[in-house]
Amino acid sequence: VQLQASGGGLVQAGGSLRLSCAASGRSFRDYYVGWFRQAPGKEREFVAAIKWNSRHTTYGDSVKGRFTISRDNAENTVNLQMNSLKPEDTAVYYCAAGRSIITSTQRMSSQYDYWGQGTQVTVSS
């Protein structure tokens, strides 16, 4: 599975961005698809994940209530709608996919097999 993340950019605090993760070579069916982010000097942080088949979603505490992860069957993409953005949301955002993931491990980056190239999100104050 090859993943392509897109949609990053520069936005003012309080604004919104929509990230997309497109898969080529295989459907997301039977996969967990997650978003992680990494800011300079910080560890990679779990943002959100969706189980493609059930649409079950999980969010990191820092984005809960502001970000929404969803799937688009027709486009075979997973989207991350980010609202009420804060300067602390500034990071490189990565999408990832894995099949051998269960509910208790979906926040762990090591469980994901495939990674996109990352897209920069910068939120100015």
PDB file of C-alpha atoms in Angstrom:
ATOM      1  CA  VAL A   1       0.000   0.000   0.000  1.00  0.00           C
ATOM      2  CA  GLN A   2       1.355   3.397  -0.961  1.00  0.00           C
ATOM      3  CA  LEU A   3       0.003   6.348   0.948  1.00  0.00           C
ATOM      4  CA  GLN A   4      -0.104   9.957  -0.182  1.00  0.00           C
ATOM      5  CA  ALA A   5      -0.889  12.658   2.341  1.00  0.00           C
ATOM      6  CA  SER A   6      -2.002  16.086   1.209  1.00  0.00           C
ATOM      7  CA  GLY A   7      -3.768  19.219   2.379  1.00  0.00           C
ATOM      8  CA  GLY A   8      -1.281  20.792   4.728  1.00  0.00           C
ATOM      9  CA  GLY A   9      -0.498  24.481   4.752  1.00  0.00           C
ATOM     10  CA  LEU A  10      -0.320  27.679   6.750  1.00  0.00           C
ATOM     11  CA  VAL A  11      -3.375  28.848   8.669  1.00  0.00           C
ATOM     12  CA  GLN A  12      -4.089  31.319  11.428  1.00  0.00           C
ATOM     13  CA  ALA A  13      -5.107  30.166  14.877  1.00  0.00           C
ATOM     14  CA  GLY A  14      -8.790  29.332  14.958  1.00  0.00           C
ATOM     15  CA  GLY A  15      -8.808  28.336  11.323  1.00  0.00           C
ATOM     16  CA  SER A  16      -9.379  24.998   9.635  1.00  0.00           C
ATOM     17  CA  LEU A  17      -7.569  22.618   7.349  1.00  0.00           C
ATOM     18  CA  ARG A  18      -8.523  19.311   5.785  1.00  0.00           C
ATOM     19  CA  LEU A  19      -5.907  16.631   5.284  1.00  0.00           C
ATOM     20  CA  SER A  20      -6.388  13.671   2.990  1.00  0.00           C
ATOM     21  CA  CYS A  21      -4.664  10.311   2.845  1.00  0.00           C
ATOM     22  CA  ALA A  22      -5.018   8.449  -0.421  1.00  0.00           C
ATOM     23  CA  ALA A  23      -4.097   4.824  -0.917  1.00  0.00           C
ATOM     24  CA  SER A  24      -2.835   3.352  -4.131  1.00  0.00           C
ATOM     25  CA  GLY A  25      -2.288  -0.254  -4.897  1.00  0.00           C
ATOM     26  CA  ARG A  26      -4.829  -1.579  -2.447  1.00  0.00           C
ATOM     27  CA  SER A  27      -8.094  -0.686  -0.805  1.00  0.00           C
ATOM     28  CA  PHE A  28      -8.163   0.438   2.805  1.00  0.00           C
ATOM     29  CA  ARG A  29     -10.618  -2.369   3.476  1.00  0.00           C
ATOM     30  CA  ASP A  30      -9.640  -4.356   6.586  1.00  0.00           C
ATOM     31  CA  TYR A  31      -7.147  -1.670   7.614  1.00  0.00           C
ATOM     32  CA  TYR A  32      -6.847   0.761  10.444  1.00  0.00           C
ATOM     33  CA  VAL A  33      -5.831   4.159   9.100  1.00  0.00           C
ATOM     34  CA  GLY A  34      -4.277   6.616  11.480  1.00  0.00           C
ATOM     35  CA  TRP A  35      -2.900  10.128  11.577  1.00  0.00           C
ATOM     36  CA  PHE A  36       0.170  10.981  13.605  1.00  0.00           C
ATOM     37  CA  ARG A  37       2.086  14.203  13.927  1.00  0.00           C
ATOM     38  CA  GLN A  38       5.573  15.208  14.879  1.00  0.00           C
ATOM     39  CA  ALA A  39       6.736  18.648  15.867  1.00  0.00           C
ATOM     40  CA  PRO A  40      10.431  19.617  15.902  1.00  0.00           C
ATOM     41  CA  GLY A  41      12.177  18.165  18.913  1.00  0.00           C
ATOM     42  CA  LYS A  42       9.155  16.159  19.992  1.00  0.00           C
ATOM     43  CA  GLU A  43       8.127  12.549  19.737  1.00  0.00           C
ATOM     44  CA  ARG A  44       5.600  11.366  17.205  1.00  0.00           C
ATOM     45  CA  GLU A  45       2.110  11.823  18.613  1.00  0.00           C
ATOM     46  CA  PHE A  46      -1.082   9.925  17.873  1.00  0.00           C
ATOM     47  CA  VAL A  47      -3.806  12.159  16.446  1.00  0.00           C
ATOM     48  CA  ALA A  48      -6.669   9.969  15.263  1.00  0.00           C
ATOM     49  CA  ALA A  49      -7.485   6.607  13.765  1.00  0.00           C
ATOM     50  CA  ILE A  50     -10.376   4.966  11.964  1.00  0.00           C
ATOM     51  CA  LYS A  51     -11.137   1.319  11.419  1.00  0.00           C
ATOM     52  CA  TRP A  52     -12.166   1.237   7.787  1.00  0.00           C
ATOM     53  CA  ASN A  53     -14.689  -1.586   8.026  1.00  0.00           C
ATOM     54  CA  SER A  54     -16.558  -0.403  11.103  1.00  0.00           C
ATOM     55  CA  ARG A  55     -15.848   3.336  10.875  1.00  0.00           C
ATOM     56  CA  HIS A  56     -14.953   3.232  14.550  1.00  0.00           C
ATOM     57  CA  THR A  57     -12.866   6.291  15.384  1.00  0.00           C
ATOM     58  CA  THR A  58     -10.427   7.207  18.131  1.00  0.00           C
ATOM     59  CA  TYR A  59      -8.814  10.547  18.916  1.00  0.00           C
ATOM     60  CA  GLY A  60      -5.863  11.795  20.860  1.00  0.00           C
ATOM     61  CA  ASP A  61      -6.769  13.850  23.901  1.00  0.00           C
ATOM     62  CA  SER A  62      -5.242  17.029  22.515  1.00  0.00           C
ATOM     63  CA  VAL A  63      -7.450  17.058  19.411  1.00  0.00           C
ATOM     64  CA  LYS A  64     -10.672  15.536  20.685  1.00  0.00           C
ATOM     65  CA  GLY A  65     -13.642  17.736  19.843  1.00  0.00           C
ATOM     66  CA  ARG A  66     -11.693  19.724  17.239  1.00  0.00           C
ATOM     67  CA  PHE A  67     -10.583  17.124  14.693  1.00  0.00           C
ATOM     68  CA  THR A  68     -12.717  14.625  12.804  1.00  0.00           C
ATOM     69  CA  ILE A  69     -11.433  11.607  10.929  1.00  0.00           C
ATOM     70  CA  SER A  70     -13.599  10.061   8.230  1.00  0.00           C
ATOM     71  CA  ARG A  71     -13.406   7.781   5.232  1.00  0.00           C
ATOM     72  CA  ASP A  72     -14.423   8.253   1.627  1.00  0.00           C
ATOM     73  CA  ASN A  73     -15.266   4.933   0.031  1.00  0.00           C
ATOM     74  CA  ALA A  74     -15.434   6.195  -3.510  1.00  0.00           C
ATOM     75  CA  GLU A  75     -12.066   7.923  -3.369  1.00  0.00           C
ATOM     76  CA  ASN A  76     -10.417   5.330  -1.104  1.00  0.00           C
ATOM     77  CA  THR A  77      -9.189   8.116   1.112  1.00  0.00           C
ATOM     78  CA  VAL A  78      -9.190   8.977   4.780  1.00  0.00           C
ATOM     79  CA  ASN A  79      -9.706  12.610   5.661  1.00  0.00           C
ATOM     80  CA  LEU A  80      -8.811  14.581   8.760  1.00  0.00           C
ATOM     81  CA  GLN A  81     -10.869  17.719   9.243  1.00  0.00           C
ATOM     82  CA  MET A  82      -9.062  20.016  11.628  1.00  0.00           C
ATOM     83  CA  ASN A  83     -11.001  22.888  13.162  1.00  0.00           C
ATOM     84  CA  SER A  84     -10.166  25.463  15.815  1.00  0.00           C
ATOM     85  CA  LEU A  85      -6.499  25.029  15.084  1.00  0.00           C
ATOM     86  CA  LYS A  86      -3.964  26.157  17.659  1.00  0.00           C
ATOM     87  CA  PRO A  87      -0.278  27.031  17.289  1.00  0.00           C
ATOM     88  CA  GLU A  88       0.539  23.854  19.203  1.00  0.00           C
ATOM     89  CA  ASP A  89      -1.016  21.853  16.351  1.00  0.00           C
ATOM     90  CA  THR A  90       1.948  22.877  14.186  1.00  0.00           C
ATOM     91  CA  ALA A  91       3.720  19.718  13.046  1.00  0.00           C
ATOM     92  CA  VAL A  92       4.332  17.378  10.148  1.00  0.00           C
ATOM     93  CA  TYR A  93       1.287  15.173   9.850  1.00  0.00           C
ATOM     94  CA  TYR A  94       1.638  11.588   8.677  1.00  0.00           C
ATOM     95  CA  CYS A  95      -0.982   9.088   7.669  1.00  0.00           C
ATOM     96  CA  ALA A  96      -0.387   5.420   8.256  1.00  0.00           C
ATOM     97  CA  ALA A  97      -2.169   2.129   7.705  1.00  0.00           C
ATOM     98  CA  GLY A  98      -1.994  -1.311   9.218  1.00  0.00           C
ATOM     99  CA  ARG A  99      -3.962  -4.522   9.180  1.00  0.00           C
ATOM    100  CA  SER A 100      -2.749  -6.259  12.330  1.00  0.00           C
ATOM    101  CA  ILE A 101      -4.025  -3.591  14.653  1.00  0.00           C
ATOM    102  CA  ILE A 102      -6.527  -3.980  17.430  1.00  0.00           C
ATOM    103  CA  THR A 103      -8.363  -1.408  19.471  1.00  0.00           C
ATOM    104  CA  SER A 104      -5.807  -1.413  22.260  1.00  0.00           C
ATOM    105  CA  THR A 105      -2.853  -0.782  19.925  1.00  0.00           C
ATOM    106  CA  GLN A 106      -4.232   1.715  17.445  1.00  0.00           C
ATOM    107  CA  ARG A 107      -2.474   4.633  19.171  1.00  0.00           C
ATOM    108  CA  MET A 108       0.931   2.985  18.757  1.00  0.00           C
ATOM    109  CA  SER A 109       2.870   4.116  15.696  1.00  0.00           C
ATOM    110  CA  SER A 110       4.917   0.908  15.742  1.00  0.00           C
ATOM    111  CA  GLN A 111       1.798  -1.078  14.862  1.00  0.00           C
ATOM    112  CA  TYR A 112       1.328   0.611  11.496  1.00  0.00           C
ATOM    113  CA  ASP A 113       2.948  -0.976   8.454  1.00  0.00           C
ATOM    114  CA  TYR A 114       2.623   1.704   5.813  1.00  0.00           C
ATOM    115  CA  TRP A 115       3.362   5.414   6.044  1.00  0.00           C
ATOM    116  CA  GLY A 116       2.805   8.417   3.848  1.00  0.00           C
ATOM    117  CA  GLN A 117       5.425  11.084   3.278  1.00  0.00           C
ATOM    118  CA  GLY A 118       4.005  13.664   5.676  1.00  0.00           C
ATOM    119  CA  THR A 119       2.443  17.055   5.123  1.00  0.00           C
ATOM    120  CA  GLN A 120       3.350  20.226   7.002  1.00  0.00           C
ATOM    121  CA  VAL A 121       0.716  22.042   9.023  1.00  0.00           C
ATOM    122  CA  THR A 122       1.678  25.432  10.411  1.00  0.00           C
ATOM    123  CA  VAL A 123      -0.663  27.403  12.645  1.00  0.00           C
ATOM    124  CA  SER A 124       0.273  31.013  13.298  1.00  0.00           C
ATOM    125  CA  SER A 125      -0.777  32.881  16.402  1.00  0.00           C
TER     126      SER A 125
END
